[in-house]
Coordinates of C-alpha atoms in Angstrom, one line a residue:
X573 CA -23.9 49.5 -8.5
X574 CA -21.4 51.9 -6.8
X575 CA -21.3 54.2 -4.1
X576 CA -25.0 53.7 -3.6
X577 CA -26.1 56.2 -0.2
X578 CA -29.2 56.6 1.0
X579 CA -30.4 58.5 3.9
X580 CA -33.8 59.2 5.8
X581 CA -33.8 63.3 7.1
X582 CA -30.3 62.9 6.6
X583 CA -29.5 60.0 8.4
X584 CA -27.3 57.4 6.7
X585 CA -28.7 54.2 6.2
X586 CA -26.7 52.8 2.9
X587 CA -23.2 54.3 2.8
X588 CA -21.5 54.0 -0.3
X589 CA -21.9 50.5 -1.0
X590 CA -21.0 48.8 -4.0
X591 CA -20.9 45.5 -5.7
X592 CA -22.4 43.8 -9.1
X593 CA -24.7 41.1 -10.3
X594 CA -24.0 39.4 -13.2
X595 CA -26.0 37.3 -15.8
X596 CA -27.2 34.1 -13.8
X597 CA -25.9 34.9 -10.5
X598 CA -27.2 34.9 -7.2
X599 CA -26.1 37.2 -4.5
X600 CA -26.9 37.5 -1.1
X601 CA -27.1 40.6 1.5
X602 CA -27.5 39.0 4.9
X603 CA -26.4 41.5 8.4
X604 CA -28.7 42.4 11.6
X605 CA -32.0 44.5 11.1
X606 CA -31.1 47.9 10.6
X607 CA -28.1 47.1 8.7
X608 CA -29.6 48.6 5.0
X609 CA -30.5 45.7 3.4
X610 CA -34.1 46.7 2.3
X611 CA -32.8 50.2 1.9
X612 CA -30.8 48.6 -0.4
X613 CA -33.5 47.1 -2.6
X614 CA -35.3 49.9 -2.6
X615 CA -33.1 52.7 -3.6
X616 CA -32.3 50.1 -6.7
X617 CA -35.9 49.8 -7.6
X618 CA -36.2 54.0 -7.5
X619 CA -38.7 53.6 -4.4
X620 CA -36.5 55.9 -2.3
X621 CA -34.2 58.6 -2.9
X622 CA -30.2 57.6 -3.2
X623 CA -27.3 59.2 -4.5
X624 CA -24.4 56.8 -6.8
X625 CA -24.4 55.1 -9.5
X626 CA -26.8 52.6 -10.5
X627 CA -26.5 50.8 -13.8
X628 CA -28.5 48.0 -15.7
X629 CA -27.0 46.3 -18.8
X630 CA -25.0 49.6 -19.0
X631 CA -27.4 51.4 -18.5
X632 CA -28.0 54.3 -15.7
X633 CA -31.1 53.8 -13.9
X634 CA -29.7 55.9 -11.0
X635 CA -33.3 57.7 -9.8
X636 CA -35.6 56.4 -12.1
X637 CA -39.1 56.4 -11.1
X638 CA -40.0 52.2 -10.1
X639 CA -42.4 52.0 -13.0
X640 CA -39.3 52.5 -15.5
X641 CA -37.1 50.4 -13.4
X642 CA -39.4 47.6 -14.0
X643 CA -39.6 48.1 -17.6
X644 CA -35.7 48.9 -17.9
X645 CA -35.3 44.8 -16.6
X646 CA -35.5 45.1 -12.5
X647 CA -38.5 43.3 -10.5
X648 CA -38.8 43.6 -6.6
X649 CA -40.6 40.5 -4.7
X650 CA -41.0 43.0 -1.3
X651 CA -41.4 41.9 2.5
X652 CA -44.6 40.6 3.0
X653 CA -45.2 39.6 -0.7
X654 CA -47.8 42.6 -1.5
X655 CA -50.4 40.2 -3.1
X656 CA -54.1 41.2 -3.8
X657 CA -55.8 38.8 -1.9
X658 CA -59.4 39.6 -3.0
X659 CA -57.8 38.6 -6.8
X660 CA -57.9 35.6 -8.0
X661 CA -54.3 34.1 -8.7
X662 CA -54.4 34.5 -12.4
X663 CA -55.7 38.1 -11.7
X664 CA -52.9 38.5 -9.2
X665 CA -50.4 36.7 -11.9
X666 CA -51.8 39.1 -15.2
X667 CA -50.7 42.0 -12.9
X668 CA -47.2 41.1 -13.8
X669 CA -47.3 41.3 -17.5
X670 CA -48.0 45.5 -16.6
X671 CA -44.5 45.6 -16.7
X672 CA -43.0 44.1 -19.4
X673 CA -41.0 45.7 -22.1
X674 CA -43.0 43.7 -24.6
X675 CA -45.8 41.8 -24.4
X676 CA -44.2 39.2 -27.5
X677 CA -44.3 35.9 -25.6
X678 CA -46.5 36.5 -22.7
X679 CA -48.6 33.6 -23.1
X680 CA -45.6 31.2 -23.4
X681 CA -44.2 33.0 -20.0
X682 CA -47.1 32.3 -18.0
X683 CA -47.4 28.7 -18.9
X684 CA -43.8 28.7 -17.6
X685 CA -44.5 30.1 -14.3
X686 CA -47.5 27.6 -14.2
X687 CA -44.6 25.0 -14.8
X688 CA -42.4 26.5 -12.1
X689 CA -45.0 26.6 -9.6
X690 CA -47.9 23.7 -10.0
X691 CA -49.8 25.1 -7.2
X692 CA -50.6 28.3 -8.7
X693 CA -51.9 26.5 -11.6
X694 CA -53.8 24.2 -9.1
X695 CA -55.6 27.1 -7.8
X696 CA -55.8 29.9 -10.6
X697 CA -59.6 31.0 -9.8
X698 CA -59.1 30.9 -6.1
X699 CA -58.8 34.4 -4.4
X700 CA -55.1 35.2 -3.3
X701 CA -55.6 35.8 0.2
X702 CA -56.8 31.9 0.7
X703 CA -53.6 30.8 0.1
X704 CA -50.9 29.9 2.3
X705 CA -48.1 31.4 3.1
X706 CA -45.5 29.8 0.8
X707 CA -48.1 29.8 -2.2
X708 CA -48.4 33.4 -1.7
X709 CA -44.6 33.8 -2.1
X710 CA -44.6 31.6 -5.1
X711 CA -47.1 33.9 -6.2
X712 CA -45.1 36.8 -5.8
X713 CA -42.1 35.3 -7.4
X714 CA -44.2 34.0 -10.6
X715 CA -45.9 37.3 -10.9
X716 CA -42.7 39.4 -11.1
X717 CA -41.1 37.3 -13.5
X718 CA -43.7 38.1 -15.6
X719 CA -42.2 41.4 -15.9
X720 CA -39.5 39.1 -17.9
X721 CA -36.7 41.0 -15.2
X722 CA -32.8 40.5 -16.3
X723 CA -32.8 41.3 -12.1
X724 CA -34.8 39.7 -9.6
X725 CA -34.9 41.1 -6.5
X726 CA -36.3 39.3 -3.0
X727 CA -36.7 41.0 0.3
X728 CA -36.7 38.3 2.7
X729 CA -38.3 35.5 0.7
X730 CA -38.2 32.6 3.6
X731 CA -39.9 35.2 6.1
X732 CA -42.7 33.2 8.1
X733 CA -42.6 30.4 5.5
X734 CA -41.9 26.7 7.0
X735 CA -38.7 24.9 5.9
X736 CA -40.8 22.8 3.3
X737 CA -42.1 26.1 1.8
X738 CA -38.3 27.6 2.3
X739 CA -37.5 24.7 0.1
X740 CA -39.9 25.1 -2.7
X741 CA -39.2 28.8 -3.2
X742 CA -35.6 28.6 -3.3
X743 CA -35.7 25.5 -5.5
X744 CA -37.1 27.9 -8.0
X745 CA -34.8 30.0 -7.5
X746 CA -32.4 27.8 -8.5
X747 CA -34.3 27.1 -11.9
X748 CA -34.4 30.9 -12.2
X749 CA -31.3 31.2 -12.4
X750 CA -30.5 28.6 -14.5
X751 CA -32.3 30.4 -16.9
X752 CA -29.6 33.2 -17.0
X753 CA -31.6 35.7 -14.3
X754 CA -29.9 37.2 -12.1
X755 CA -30.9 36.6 -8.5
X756 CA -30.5 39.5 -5.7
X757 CA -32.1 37.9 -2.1
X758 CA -32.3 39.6 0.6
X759 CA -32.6 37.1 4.0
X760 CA -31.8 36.7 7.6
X761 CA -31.5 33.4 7.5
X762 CA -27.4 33.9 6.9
X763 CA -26.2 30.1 6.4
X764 CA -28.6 29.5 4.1
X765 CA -28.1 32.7 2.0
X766 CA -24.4 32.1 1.9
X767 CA -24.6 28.3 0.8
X768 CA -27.3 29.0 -1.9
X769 CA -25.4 32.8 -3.3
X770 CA -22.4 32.4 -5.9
X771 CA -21.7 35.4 -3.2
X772 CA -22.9 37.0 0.0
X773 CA -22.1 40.5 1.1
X774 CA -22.3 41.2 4.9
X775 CA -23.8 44.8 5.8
X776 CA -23.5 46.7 9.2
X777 CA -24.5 49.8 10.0
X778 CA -24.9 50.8 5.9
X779 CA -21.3 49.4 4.8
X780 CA -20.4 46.1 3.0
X781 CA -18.2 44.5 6.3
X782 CA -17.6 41.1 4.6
X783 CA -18.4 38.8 1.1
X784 CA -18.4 35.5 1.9
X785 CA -18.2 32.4 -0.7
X786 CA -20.5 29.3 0.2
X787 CA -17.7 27.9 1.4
X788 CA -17.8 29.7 4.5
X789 CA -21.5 28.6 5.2
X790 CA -20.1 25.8 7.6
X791 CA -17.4 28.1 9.5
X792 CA -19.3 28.7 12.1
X793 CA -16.8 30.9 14.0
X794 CA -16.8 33.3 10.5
X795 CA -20.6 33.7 10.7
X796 CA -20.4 34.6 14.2
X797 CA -17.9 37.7 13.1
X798 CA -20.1 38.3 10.6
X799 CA -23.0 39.5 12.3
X800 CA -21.7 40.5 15.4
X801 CA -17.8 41.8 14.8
X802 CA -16.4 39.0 17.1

């Protein structure tokens, strides 16, 4: 991705970032609300207008309507986890398969999400909405990689969840990447990201300010600059 802008009636809110994800990386955009993180997300999956230079596996998605994102290799886990809570889970989970490029191996995919995430196997026939908060982000996560992305994407995954639930999702996220995905999370929860990424960048005000190596999770007096520029 470079020079990625995005504005709202004209205002700035992304201002020429730019920055890569490679095969099985994980990389972090942490910075104050307001900063463009979510703009972010969504200008890569097509769901808002941006000007730049967006490329997958070469490729220029740059525009693209989200329905060909997805099937170009890019899957979006959004804020607030979008689940159909009068579904059952497997209904919930089959609506991931929509997007796939092929449907070769679909089967054998959900068994492994069912693997990932015990719980959702646990309670297939229950309806969506009766699940807690963490199970519903695990079932957000299993049912976009469904879609079989190259690219996940999460918008603040740990919102509202409890540190036990915090701890199951990103421990997936780890086997996710394992697998070779690549791993794009947005969070406010900045020394966590930045020990968990391979990278973290830091946004303010649209720009990329800082990108920080998990070293720096523990340097307290570097986090501080971070997020507020002292």
């Amino acid at each position: 991705m470079y020079r990625l802008e995005v504005r709202y009636s004209g205002v700035p809110a992304v201002k020429g970032i730019s920055f890569t994800v490679g095969r099985g990386e994980t990389v972090g955009l942490i910075g104050p609300n307001g900063a463009g993180k979510s703009s972010t997300l969504q200008a890569l999956m097509g769901a808002v207008r941006c000007t730049g230079d967006v490329r997958l596996g070469g490729a220029d998605i740059t525009g693209l309507p989200p329905e060909t994102v997805i099937r170009r290799g890019l899957a979006l886990v959004p804020e607030g986890r979008h689940i159909f809570g009068d579904l059952s889970v497997r209904n919930n989970l089959r609506l991931g398969l929509v997007g796939r490029r092929d449907r070769a191996g679909s089967a054998e995919d959900l068994e492994a999400v069912l693997e990932l995430f015990p719980v959702l196997r646990e309670f297939a026939d229950r309806a969506a909405g009766l699940l807690s908060g963490g199970q519903q982000q695990q079932l957000a996560i299993g049912r976009a990689l469904l879609a079989r992305p190259d690219v996940l994407m999460l918008d603040e995954p740990s919102l509202g969840l409890s540190p036990t639930a915090v701890d199951t999702v990103f421990e997936a996220l780890e086997a996710v990447r394992a697998q070779g995905t690549a791993v794009l999370v947005v969070e406010q929860r900045a020394e966590f990201t930045i020990a968990f990424a391979d990278r973290t960048y830091v946004l303010h005000d649209g720009e990329i300010t800082l990108e920080l190596t998990p070293e720096a999770a523990d340097d307290e007096a570097l986090l501080t600059k971070a997020y507020f520029g002292s």
